[in-house]
mmCIF file of C-alpha atoms in Angstrom:
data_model
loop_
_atom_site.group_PDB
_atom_site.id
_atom_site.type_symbol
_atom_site.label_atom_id
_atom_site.label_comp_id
_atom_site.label_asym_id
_atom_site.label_seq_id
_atom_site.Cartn_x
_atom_site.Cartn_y
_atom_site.Cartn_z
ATOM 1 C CA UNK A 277 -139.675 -82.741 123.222
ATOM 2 C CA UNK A 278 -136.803 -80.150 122.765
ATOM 3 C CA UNK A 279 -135.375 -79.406 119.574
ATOM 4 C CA UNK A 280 -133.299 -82.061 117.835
ATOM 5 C CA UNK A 281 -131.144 -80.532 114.655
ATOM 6 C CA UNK A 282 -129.146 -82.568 112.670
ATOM 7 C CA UNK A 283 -126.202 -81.718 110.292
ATOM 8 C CA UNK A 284 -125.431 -84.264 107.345
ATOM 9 C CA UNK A 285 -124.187 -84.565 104.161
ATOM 10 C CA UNK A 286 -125.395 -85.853 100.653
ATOM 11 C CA UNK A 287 -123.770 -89.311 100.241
ATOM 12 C CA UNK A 288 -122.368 -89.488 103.590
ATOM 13 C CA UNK A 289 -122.279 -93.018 104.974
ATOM 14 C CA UNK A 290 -122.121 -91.850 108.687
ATOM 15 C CA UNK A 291 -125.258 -90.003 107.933
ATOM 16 C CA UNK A 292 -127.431 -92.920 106.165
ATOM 17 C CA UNK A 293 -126.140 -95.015 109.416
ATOM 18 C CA UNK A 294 -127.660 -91.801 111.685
ATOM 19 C CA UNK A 295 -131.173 -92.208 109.526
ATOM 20 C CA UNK A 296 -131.174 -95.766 109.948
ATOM 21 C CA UNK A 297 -130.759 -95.647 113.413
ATOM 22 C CA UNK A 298 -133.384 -92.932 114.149
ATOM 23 C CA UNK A 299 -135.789 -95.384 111.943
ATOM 24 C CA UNK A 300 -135.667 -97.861 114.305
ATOM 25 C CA UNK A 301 -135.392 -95.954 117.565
ATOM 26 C CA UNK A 302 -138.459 -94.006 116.487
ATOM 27 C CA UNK A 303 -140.504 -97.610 115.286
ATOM 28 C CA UNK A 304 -139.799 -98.692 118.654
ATOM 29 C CA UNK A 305 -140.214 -95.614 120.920
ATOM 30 C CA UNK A 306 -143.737 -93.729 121.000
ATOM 31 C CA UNK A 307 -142.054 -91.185 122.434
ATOM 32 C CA UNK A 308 -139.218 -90.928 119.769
ATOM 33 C CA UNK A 309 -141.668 -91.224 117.228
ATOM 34 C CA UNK A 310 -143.230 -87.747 118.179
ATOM 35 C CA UNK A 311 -139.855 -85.937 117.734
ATOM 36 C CA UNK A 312 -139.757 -83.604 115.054
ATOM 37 C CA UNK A 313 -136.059 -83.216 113.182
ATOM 38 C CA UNK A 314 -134.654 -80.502 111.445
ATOM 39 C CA UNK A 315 -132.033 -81.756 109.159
ATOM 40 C CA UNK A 316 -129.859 -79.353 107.682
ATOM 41 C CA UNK A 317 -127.292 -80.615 104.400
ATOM 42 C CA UNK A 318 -124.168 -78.754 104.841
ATOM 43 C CA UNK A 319 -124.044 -79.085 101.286
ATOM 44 C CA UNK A 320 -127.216 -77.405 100.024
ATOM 45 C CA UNK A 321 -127.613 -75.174 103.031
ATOM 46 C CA UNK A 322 -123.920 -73.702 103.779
ATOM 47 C CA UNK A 323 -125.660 -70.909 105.639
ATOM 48 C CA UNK A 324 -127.627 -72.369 108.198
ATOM 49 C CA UNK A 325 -124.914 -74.953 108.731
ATOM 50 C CA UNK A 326 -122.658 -72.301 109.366
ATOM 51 C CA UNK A 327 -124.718 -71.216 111.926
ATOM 52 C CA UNK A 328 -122.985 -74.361 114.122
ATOM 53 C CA UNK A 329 -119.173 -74.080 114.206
ATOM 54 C CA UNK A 330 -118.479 -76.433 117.239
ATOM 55 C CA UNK A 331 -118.102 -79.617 114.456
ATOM 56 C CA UNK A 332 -115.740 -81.198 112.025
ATOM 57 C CA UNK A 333 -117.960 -84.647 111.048
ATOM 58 C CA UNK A 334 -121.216 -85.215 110.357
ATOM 59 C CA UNK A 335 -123.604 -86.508 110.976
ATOM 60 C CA UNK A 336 -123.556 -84.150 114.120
ATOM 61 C CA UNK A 337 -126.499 -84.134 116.377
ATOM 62 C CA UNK A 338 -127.802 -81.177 118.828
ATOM 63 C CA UNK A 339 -130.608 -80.737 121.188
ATOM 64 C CA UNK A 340 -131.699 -77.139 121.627
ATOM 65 C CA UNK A 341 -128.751 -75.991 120.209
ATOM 66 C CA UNK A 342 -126.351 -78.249 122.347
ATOM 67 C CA UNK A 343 -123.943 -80.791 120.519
ATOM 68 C CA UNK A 344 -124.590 -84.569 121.800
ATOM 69 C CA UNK A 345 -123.488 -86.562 119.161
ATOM 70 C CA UNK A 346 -120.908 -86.181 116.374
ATOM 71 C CA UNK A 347 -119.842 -89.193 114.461
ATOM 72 C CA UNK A 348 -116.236 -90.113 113.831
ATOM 73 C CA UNK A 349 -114.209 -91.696 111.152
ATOM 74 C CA UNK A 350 -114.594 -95.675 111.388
ATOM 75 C CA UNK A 351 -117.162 -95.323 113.402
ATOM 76 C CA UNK A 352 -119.349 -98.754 114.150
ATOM 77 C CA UNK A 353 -123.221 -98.735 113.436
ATOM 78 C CA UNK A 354 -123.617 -100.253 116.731
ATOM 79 C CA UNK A 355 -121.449 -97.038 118.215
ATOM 80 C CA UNK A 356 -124.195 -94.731 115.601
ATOM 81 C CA UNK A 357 -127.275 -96.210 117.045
ATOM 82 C CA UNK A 358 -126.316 -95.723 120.980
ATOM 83 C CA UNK A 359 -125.336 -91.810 120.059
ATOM 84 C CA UNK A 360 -128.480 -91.144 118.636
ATOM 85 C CA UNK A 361 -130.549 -92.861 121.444
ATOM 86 C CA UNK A 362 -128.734 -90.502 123.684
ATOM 87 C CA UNK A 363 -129.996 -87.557 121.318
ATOM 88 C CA UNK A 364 -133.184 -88.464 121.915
ATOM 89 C CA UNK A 365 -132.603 -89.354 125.592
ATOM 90 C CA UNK A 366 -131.489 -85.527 125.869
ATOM 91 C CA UNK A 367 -134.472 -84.296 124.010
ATOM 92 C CA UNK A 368 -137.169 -86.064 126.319
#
């Protein structure tokens, strides 16, 4: 599985949606389950955040270094939970 990287924020409802979602894609996809996540806080880790300058919103999602997914304001859990399949989609 490529590399998934994922950008959040401490307290970020967007983000806890994003977790949620990989939760249950992951319970219910062997495959999913294997994939290995590097989360990065913008808050606590400015640097390697910095590091990816194509985003405004987090929770923002990349594969290999490639932006799939970045969540917007308003955004549904329903419209969360199809993004990050895609992530994973693009990772397999």
């Amino acid at each position: 599985m490529k590399q998934i990287t994922l950008i959040k924020m401490t307290g970020c409802p967007y983000c806890a949606a994003a977790f949620k979602a990989i939760d249950e894609l992951k319970a219910a996809n062997s495959a999913y389950a294997a994939a290995t996540i590097e989360v990065v806080d913008e808050n606590l880790q400015p640097e390697r955040a910095g590091k990816f300058t194509d985003y405004y919103y987090v929770p923002t999602m990349y594969v290999d270094g490639k932006k799939i997914y970045e969540a917007h304001p308003g955004e549904s859990y329903d419209e969360c939970f199809a993004n990050v399949r895609k992530v994973f989609e693009a990772a397999s």
